[in-house]
PDB file of C-alpha atoms in Angstrom:
ATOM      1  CA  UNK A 251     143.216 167.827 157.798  1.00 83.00           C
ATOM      2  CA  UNK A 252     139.466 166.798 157.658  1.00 88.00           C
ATOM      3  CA  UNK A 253     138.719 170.163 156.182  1.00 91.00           C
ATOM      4  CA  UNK A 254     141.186 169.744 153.517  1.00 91.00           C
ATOM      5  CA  UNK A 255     139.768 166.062 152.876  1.00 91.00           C
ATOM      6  CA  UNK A 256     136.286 167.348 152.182  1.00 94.00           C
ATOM      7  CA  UNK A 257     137.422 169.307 149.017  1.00 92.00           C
ATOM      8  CA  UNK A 258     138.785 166.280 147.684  1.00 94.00           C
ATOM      9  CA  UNK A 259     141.499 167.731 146.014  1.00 93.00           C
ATOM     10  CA  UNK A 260     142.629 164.658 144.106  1.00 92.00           C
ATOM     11  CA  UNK A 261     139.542 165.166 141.739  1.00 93.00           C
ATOM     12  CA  UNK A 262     141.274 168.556 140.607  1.00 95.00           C
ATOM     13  CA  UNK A 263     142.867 166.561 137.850  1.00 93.00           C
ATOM     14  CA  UNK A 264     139.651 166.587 136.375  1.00 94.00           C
ATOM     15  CA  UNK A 265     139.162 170.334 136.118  1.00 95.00           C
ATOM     16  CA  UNK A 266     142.989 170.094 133.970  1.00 94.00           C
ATOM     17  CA  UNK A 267     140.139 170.228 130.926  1.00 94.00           C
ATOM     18  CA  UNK A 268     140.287 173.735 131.306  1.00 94.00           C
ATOM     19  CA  UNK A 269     143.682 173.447 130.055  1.00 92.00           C
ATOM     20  CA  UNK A 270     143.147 171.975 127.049  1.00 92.00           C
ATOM     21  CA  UNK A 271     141.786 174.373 124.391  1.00 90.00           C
ATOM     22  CA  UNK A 272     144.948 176.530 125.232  1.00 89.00           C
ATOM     23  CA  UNK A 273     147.471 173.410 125.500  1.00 86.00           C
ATOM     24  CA  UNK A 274     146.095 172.412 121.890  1.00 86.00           C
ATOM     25  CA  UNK A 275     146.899 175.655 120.586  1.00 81.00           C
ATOM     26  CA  UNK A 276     149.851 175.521 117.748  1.00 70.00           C
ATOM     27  CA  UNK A 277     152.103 176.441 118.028  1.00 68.00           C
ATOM     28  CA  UNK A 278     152.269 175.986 122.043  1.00 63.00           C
ATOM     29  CA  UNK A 279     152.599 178.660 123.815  1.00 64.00           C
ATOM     30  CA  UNK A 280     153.022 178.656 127.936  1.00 65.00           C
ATOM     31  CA  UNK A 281     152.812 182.849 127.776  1.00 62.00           C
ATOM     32  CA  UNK A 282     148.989 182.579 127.671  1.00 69.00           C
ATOM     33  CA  UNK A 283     148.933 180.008 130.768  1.00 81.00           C
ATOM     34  CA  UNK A 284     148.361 182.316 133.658  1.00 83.00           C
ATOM     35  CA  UNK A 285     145.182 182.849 133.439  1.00 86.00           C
ATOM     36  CA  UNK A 286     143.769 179.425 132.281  1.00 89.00           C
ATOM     37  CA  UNK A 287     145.779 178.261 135.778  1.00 91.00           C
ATOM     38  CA  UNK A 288     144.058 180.741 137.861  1.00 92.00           C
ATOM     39  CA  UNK A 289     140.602 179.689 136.526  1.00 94.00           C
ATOM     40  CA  UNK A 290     141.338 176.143 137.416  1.00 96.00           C
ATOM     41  CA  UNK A 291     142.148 177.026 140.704  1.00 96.00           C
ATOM     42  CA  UNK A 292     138.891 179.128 141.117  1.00 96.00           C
ATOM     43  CA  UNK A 293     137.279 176.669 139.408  1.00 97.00           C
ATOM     44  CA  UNK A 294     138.560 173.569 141.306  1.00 97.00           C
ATOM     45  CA  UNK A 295     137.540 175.614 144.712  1.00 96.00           C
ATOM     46  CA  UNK A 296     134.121 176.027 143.318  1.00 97.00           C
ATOM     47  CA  UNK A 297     133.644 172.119 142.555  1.00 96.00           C
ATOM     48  CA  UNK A 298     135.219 171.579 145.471  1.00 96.00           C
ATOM     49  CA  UNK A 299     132.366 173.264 147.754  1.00 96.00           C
ATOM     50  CA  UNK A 300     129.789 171.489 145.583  1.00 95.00           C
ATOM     51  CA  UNK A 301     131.655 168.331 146.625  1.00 95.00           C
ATOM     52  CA  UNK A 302     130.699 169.506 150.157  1.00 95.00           C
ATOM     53  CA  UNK A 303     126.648 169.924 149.305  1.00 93.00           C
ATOM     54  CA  UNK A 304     127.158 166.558 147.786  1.00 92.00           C
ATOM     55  CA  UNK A 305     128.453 164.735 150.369  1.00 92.00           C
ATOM     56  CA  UNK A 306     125.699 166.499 152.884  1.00 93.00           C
ATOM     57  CA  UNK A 307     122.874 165.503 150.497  1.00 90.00           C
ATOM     58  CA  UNK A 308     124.385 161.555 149.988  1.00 88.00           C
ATOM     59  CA  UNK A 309     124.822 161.538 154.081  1.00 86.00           C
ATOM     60  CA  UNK A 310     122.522 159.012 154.395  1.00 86.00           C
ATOM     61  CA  UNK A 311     123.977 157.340 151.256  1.00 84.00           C
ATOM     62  CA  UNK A 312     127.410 157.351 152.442  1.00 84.00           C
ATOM     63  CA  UNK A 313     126.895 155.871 155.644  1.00 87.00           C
ATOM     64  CA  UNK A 314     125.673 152.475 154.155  1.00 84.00           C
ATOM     65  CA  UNK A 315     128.506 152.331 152.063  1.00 84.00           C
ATOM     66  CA  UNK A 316     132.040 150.311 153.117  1.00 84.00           C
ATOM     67  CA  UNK A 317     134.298 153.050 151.834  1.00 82.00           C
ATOM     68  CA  UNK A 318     132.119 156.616 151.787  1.00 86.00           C
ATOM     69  CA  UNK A 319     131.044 156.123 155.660  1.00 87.00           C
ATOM     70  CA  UNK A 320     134.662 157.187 156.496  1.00 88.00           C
ATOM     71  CA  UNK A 321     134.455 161.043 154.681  1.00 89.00           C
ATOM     72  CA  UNK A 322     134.608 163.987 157.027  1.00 90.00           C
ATOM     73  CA  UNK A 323     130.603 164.196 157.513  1.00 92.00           C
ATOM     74  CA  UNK A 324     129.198 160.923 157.168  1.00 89.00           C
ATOM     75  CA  UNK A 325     131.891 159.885 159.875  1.00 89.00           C
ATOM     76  CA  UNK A 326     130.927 163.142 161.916  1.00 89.00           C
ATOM     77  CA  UNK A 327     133.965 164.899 162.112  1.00 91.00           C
ATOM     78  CA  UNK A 328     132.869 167.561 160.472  1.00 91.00           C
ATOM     79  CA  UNK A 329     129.503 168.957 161.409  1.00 90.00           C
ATOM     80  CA  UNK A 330     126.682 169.167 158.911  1.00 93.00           C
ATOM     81  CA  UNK A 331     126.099 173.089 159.747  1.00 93.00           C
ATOM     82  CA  UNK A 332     129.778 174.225 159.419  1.00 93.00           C
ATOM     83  CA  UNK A 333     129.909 172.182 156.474  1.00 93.00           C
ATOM     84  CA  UNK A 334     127.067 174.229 155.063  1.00 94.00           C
ATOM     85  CA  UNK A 335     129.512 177.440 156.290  1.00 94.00           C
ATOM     86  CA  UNK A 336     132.945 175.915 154.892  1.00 94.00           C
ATOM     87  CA  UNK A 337     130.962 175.155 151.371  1.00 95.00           C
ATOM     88  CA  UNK A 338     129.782 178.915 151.108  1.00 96.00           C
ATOM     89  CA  UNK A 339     133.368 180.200 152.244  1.00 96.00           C
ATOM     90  CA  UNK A 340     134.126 178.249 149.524  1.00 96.00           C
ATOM     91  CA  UNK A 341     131.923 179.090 146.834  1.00 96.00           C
ATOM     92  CA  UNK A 342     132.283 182.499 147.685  1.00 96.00           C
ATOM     93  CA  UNK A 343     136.013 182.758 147.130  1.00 96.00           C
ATOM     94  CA  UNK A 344     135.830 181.006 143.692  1.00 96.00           C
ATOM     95  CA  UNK A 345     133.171 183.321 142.572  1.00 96.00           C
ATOM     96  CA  UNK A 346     135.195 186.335 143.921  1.00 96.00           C
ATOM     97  CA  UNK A 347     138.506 185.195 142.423  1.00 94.00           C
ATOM     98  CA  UNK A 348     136.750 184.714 138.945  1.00 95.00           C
ATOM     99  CA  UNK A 349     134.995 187.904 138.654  1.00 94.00           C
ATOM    100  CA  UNK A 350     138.335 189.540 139.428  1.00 92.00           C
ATOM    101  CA  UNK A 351     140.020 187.341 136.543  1.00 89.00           C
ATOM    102  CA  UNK A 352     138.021 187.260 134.474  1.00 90.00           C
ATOM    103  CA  UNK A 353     134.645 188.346 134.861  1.00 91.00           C
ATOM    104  CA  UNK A 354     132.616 186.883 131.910  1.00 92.00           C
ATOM    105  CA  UNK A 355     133.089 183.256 133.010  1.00 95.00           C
ATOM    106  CA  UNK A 356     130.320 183.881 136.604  1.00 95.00           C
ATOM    107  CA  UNK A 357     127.980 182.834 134.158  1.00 95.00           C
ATOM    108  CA  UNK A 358     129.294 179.471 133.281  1.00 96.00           C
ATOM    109  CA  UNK A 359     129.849 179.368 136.840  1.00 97.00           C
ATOM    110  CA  UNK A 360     126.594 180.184 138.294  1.00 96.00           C
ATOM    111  CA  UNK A 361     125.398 177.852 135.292  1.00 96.00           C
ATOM    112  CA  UNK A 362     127.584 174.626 137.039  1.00 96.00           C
ATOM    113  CA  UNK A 363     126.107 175.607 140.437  1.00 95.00           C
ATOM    114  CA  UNK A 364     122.463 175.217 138.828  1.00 96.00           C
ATOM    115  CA  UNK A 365     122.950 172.468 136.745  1.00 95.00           C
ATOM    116  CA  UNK A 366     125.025 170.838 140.428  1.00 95.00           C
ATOM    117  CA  UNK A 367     121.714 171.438 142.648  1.00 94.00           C
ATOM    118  CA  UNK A 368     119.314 170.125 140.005  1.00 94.00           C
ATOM    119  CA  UNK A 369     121.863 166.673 139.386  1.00 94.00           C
ATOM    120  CA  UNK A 370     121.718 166.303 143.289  1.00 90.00           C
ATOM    121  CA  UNK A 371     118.382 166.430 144.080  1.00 90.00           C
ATOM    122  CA  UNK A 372     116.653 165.266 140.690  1.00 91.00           C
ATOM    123  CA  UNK A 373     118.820 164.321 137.707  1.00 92.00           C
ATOM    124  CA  UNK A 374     120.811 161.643 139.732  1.00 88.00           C
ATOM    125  CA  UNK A 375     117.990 159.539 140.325  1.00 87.00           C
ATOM    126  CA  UNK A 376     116.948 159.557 136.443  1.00 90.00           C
ATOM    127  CA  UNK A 377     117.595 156.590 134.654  1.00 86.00           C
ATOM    128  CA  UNK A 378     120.686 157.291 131.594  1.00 89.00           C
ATOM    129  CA  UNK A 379     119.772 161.388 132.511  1.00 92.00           C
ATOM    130  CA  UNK A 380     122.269 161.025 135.157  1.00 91.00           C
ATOM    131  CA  UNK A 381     125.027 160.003 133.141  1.00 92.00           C
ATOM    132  CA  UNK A 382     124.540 162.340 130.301  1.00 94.00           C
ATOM    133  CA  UNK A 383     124.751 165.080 133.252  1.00 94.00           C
ATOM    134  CA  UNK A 384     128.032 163.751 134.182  1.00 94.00           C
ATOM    135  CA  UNK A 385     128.861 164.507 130.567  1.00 95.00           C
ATOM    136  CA  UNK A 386     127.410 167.927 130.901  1.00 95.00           C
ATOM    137  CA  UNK A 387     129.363 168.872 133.650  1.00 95.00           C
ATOM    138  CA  UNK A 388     132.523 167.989 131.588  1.00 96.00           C
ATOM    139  CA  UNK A 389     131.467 169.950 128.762  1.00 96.00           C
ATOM    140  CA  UNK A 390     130.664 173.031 130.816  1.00 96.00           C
ATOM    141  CA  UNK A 391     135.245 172.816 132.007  1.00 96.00           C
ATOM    142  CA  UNK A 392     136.383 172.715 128.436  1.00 96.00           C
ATOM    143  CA  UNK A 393     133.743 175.553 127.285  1.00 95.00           C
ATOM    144  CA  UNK A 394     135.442 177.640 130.140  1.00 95.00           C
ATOM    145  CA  UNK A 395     138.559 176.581 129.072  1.00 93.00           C
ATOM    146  CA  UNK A 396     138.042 178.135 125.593  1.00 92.00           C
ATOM    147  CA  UNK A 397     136.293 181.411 127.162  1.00 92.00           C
ATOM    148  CA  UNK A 398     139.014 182.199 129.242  1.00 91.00           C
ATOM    149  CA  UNK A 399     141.134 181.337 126.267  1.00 87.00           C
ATOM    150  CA  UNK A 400     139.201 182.989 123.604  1.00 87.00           C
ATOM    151  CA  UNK A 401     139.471 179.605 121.601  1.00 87.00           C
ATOM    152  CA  UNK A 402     136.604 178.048 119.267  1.00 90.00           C
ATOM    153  CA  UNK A 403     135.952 174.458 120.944  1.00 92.00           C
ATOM    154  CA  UNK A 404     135.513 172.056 117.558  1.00 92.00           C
ATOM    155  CA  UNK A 405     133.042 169.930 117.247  1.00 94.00           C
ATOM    156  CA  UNK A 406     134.723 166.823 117.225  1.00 94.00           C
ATOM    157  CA  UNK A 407     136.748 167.760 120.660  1.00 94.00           C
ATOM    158  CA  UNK A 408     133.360 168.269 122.439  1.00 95.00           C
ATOM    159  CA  UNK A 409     131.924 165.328 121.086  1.00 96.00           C
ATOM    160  CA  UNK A 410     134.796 163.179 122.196  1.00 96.00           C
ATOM    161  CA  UNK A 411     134.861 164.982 125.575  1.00 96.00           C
ATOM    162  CA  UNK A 412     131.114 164.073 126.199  1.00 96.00           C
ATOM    163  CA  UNK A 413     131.150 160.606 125.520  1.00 96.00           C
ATOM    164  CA  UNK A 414     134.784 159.834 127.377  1.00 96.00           C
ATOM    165  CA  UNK A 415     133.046 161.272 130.289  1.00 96.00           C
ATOM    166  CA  UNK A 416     129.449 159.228 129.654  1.00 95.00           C
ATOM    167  CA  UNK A 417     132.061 156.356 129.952  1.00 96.00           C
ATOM    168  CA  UNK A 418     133.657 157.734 132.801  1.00 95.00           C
ATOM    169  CA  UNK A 419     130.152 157.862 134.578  1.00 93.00           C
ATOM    170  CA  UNK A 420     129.211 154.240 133.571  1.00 94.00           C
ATOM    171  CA  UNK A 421     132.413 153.066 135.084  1.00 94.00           C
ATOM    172  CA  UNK A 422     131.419 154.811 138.438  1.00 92.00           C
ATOM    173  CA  UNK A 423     127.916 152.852 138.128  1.00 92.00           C
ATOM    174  CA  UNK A 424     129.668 149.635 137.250  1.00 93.00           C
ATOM    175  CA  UNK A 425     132.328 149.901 140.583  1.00 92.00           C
ATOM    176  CA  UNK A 426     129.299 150.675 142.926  1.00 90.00           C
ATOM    177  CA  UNK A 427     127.397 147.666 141.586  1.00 90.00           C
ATOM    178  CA  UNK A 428     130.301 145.625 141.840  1.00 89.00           C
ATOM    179  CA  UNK A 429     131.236 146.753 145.327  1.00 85.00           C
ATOM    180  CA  UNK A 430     131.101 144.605 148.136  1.00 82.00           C
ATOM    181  CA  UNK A 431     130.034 145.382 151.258  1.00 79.00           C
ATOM    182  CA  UNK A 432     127.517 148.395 150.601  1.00 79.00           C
ATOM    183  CA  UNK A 433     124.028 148.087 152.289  1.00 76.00           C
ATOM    184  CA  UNK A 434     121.104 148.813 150.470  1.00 76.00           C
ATOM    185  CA  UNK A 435     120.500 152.918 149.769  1.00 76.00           C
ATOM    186  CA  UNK A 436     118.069 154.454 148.043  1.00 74.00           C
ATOM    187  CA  UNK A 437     121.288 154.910 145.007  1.00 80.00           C
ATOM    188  CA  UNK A 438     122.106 151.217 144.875  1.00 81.00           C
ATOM    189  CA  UNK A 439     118.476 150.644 144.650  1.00 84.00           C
ATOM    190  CA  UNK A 440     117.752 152.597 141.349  1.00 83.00           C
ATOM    191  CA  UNK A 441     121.095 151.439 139.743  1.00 88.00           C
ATOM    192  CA  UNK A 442     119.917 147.731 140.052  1.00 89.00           C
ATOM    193  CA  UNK A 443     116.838 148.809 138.699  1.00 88.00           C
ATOM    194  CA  UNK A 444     118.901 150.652 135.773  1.00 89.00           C
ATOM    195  CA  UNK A 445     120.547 147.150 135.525  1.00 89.00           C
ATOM    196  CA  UNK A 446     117.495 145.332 134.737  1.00 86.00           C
ATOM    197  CA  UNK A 447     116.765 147.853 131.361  1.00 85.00           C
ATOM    198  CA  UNK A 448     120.284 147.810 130.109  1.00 88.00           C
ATOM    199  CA  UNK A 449     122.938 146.320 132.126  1.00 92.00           C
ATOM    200  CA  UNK A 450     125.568 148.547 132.801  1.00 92.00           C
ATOM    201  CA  UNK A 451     128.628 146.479 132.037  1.00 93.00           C
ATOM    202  CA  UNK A 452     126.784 146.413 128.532  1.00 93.00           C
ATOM    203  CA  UNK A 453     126.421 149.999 128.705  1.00 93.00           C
ATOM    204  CA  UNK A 454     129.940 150.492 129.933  1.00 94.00           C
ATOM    205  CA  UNK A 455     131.557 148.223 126.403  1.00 96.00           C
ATOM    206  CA  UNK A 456     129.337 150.447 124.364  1.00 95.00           C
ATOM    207  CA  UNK A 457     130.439 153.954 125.475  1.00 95.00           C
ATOM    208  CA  UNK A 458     133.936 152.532 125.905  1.00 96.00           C
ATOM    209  CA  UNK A 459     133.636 152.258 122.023  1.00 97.00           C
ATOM    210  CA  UNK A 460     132.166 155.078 121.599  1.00 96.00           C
ATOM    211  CA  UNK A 461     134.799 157.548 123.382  1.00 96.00           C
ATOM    212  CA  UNK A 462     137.586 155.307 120.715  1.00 97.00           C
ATOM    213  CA  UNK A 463     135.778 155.658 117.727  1.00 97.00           C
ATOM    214  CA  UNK A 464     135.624 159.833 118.618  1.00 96.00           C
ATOM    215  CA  UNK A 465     138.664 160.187 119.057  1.00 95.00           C
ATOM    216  CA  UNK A 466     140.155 158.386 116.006  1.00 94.00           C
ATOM    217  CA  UNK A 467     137.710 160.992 114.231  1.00 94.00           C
ATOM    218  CA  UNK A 468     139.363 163.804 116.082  1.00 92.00           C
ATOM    219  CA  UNK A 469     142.693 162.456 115.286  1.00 89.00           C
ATOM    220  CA  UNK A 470     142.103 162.662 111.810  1.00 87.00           C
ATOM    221  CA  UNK A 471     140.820 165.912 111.571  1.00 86.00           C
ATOM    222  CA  UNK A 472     143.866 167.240 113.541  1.00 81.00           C
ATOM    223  CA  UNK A 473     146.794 165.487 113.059  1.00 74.00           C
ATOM    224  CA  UNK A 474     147.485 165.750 109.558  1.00 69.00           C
ATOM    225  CA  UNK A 475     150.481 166.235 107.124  1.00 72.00           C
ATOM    226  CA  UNK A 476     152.410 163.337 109.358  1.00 74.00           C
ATOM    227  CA  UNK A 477     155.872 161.877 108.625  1.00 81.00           C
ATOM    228  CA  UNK A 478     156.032 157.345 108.592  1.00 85.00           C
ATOM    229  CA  UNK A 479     156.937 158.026 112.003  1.00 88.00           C
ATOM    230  CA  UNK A 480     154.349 160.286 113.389  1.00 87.00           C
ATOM    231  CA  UNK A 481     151.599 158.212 111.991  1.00 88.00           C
ATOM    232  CA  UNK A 482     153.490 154.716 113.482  1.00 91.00           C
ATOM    233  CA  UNK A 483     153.084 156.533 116.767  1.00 91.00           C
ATOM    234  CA  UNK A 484     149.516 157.379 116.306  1.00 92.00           C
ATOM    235  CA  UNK A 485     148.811 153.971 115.672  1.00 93.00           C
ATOM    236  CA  UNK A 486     150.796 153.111 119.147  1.00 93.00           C
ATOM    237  CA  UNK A 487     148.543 155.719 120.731  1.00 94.00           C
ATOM    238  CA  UNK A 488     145.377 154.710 119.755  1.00 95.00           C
ATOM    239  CA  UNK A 489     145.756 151.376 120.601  1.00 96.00           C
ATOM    240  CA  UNK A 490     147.053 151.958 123.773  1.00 96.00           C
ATOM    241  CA  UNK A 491     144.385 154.328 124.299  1.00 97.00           C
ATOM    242  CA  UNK A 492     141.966 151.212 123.464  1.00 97.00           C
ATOM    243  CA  UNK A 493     143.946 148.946 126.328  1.00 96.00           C
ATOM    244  CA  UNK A 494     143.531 151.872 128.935  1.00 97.00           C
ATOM    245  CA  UNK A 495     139.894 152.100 128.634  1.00 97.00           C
ATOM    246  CA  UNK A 496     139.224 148.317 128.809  1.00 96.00           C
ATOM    247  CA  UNK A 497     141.573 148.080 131.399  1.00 96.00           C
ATOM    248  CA  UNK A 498     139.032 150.573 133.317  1.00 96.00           C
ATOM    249  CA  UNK A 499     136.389 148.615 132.435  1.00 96.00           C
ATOM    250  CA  UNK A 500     137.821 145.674 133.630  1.00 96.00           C
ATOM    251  CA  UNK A 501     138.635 147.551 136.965  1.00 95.00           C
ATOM    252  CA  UNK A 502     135.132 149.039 137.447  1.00 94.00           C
ATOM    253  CA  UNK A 503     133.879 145.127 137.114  1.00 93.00           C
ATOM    254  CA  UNK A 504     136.202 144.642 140.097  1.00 92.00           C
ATOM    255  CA  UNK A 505     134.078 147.216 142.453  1.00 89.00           C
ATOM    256  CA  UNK A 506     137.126 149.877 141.750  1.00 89.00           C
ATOM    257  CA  UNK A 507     136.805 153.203 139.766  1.00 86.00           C
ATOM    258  CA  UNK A 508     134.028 154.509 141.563  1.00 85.00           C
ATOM    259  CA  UNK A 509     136.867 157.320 142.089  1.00 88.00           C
ATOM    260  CA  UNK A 510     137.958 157.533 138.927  1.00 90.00           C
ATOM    261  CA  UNK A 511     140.425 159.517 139.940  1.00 91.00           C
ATOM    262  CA  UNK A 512     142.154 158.034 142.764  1.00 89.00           C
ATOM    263  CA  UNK A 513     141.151 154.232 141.067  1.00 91.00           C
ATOM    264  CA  UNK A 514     143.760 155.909 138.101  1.00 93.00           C
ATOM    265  CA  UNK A 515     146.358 156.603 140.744  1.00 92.00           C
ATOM    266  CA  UNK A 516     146.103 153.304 142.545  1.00 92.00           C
ATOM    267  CA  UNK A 517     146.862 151.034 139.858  1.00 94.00           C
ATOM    268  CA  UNK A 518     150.303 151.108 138.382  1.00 94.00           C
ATOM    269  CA  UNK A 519     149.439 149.636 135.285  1.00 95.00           C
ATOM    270  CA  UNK A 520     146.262 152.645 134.611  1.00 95.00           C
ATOM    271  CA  UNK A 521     149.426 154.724 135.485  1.00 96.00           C
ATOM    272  CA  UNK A 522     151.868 153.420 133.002  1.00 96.00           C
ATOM    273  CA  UNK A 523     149.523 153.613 130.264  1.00 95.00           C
ATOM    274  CA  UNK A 524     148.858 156.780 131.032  1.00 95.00           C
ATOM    275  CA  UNK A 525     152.158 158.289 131.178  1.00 96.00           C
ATOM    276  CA  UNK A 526     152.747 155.889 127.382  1.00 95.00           C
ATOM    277  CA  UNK A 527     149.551 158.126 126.159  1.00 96.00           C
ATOM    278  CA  UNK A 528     150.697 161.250 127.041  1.00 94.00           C
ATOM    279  CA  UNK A 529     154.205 161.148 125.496  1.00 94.00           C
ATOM    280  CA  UNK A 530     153.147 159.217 122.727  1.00 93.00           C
ATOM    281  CA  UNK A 531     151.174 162.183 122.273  1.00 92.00           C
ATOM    282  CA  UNK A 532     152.656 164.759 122.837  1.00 89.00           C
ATOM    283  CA  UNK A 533     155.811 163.854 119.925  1.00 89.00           C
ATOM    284  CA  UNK A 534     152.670 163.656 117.426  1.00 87.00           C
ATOM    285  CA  UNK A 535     150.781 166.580 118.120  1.00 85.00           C
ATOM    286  CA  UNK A 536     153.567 169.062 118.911  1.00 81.00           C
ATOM    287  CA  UNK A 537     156.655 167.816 117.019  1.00 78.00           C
TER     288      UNK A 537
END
């Protein structure tokens, strides 16, 4: 069980952005699919063993915090060497099962893998670099997505993308900040320091506005030609939209969130607004 812990695979729902490019397509079309859904697997398996370097890196980290110190290897169940073994395993099967697929996409892989080792060891301790290289990583999902799709990513999709995911990253800054109970680390440390330049709940408003404002820009340069109706429900949408991320915010001020993921699927109201966004949605895009 510890061994399936370790790839976290909650945080797959993340790598669903490889999805998108095709699931925009119109008209819809669920033919194409198989592919896309076997590079998300591979792709979630190769995230998933960089999830294991992570947590071997942060092991000193993770033991000073209230919540971390129980993972697989901070806790000791798992050792640190067949960790190292269980992460290549890993690795190795993602990389296999993509250049089997489809073969063109090892380079964004062996891209993430680079642009993973540099974030552990260096970017993560930069001030504002670290974010943006939480918004890199996101970027690099939907570009696969459109390889693997053959799709042209537009502008205005990445651009949202990036800064929903710089906003993303401030919330996880925010929750650890706002965490009780976690003894000082060498992490905690430089995100108080961030603190002092620009405080991150500051930070957190600002990108929350910004990842709004880009996607009422991408709304409007997709959904066109709509009935009363259609555009009543966009209206809906985007507001919601607006209540979801400030309800984040307000839940990374909290100390939660610093799983986005699982912070999402612990709180039935995130939930709710979710499921409201993605039906709301889906009648305006696809009907």
């Amino acid at each position: 069980m510890e061994y399936i812990y370790i790839l976290r695979p909650w945080q797959w729902v993340k790598n669903l952005l490889i999805l998108v490019p095709i699931i925009l397509t119109k008209p819809l079309s669920l033919d194409n699919l198989q592919n896309n859904l076997i590079i998300f697997i591979s792709f979630s398996l190769l995230a998933s063993g960089n999830y294991i370097l992570n947590d071997i890196k942060d092991l000193q980290n993770d033991k000073l915090h209230p919540k971390k110190k129980f993972r697989p290897i901070a806790s000791g169940k798992i050792d640190i060497n067949n960790a190292k073994i269980y992460s290549f395993l890993v690795i190795s099967s993602s990389l296999a099962l993509t250049y089997l697929v489809e073969s063109k996409l090892i380079i964004y892989y062996f891209f993430y893998l680079l642009f993973a080792y540099f974030y552990t060891n260096y970017f993560k301790y930069i001030f504002l670099i670290n974010s943006f290289s939480i918004s890199t990583f996101f970027l690099i999902r939907l570009l696969i997505g459109g390889a693997v799709s053959n799709i042209k990513i537009s502008i205005y999709l990445a651009i949202y993308i990036f800064f929903t995911s710089f906003f993303i990253a401030t919330l996880k800054k925010n929750a650890i900040l706002n965490t009780q109970g976690i003894k000082k680390s060498e992490y905690l440390t430089l995100l108080k320091k961030e603190n002092l330049t620009i405080s991150t709940d500051s930070l957190s408003i600002i990108s929350l506005l910004l990842s709004n404002v880009t996607l009422i820009i991408w709304s409007l340069n997709n959904l066109t030609e709509m009935t009363e109706t259609k555009f009543a429900i966009m209206i809906v949408f985007l507001v919601f939209y607006f209540f979801f991320t400030l309800l984040l915010h307000t839940n990374s001020k909290k100390g939660e969130l610093e799983d986005f993921v699982l912070g999402i699927i612990q709180d039935r109201n995130l939930v709710l607004l979710l499921i409201v966004l993605l039906v709301s949605f889906y009648y305006v895009y696809f009907n």
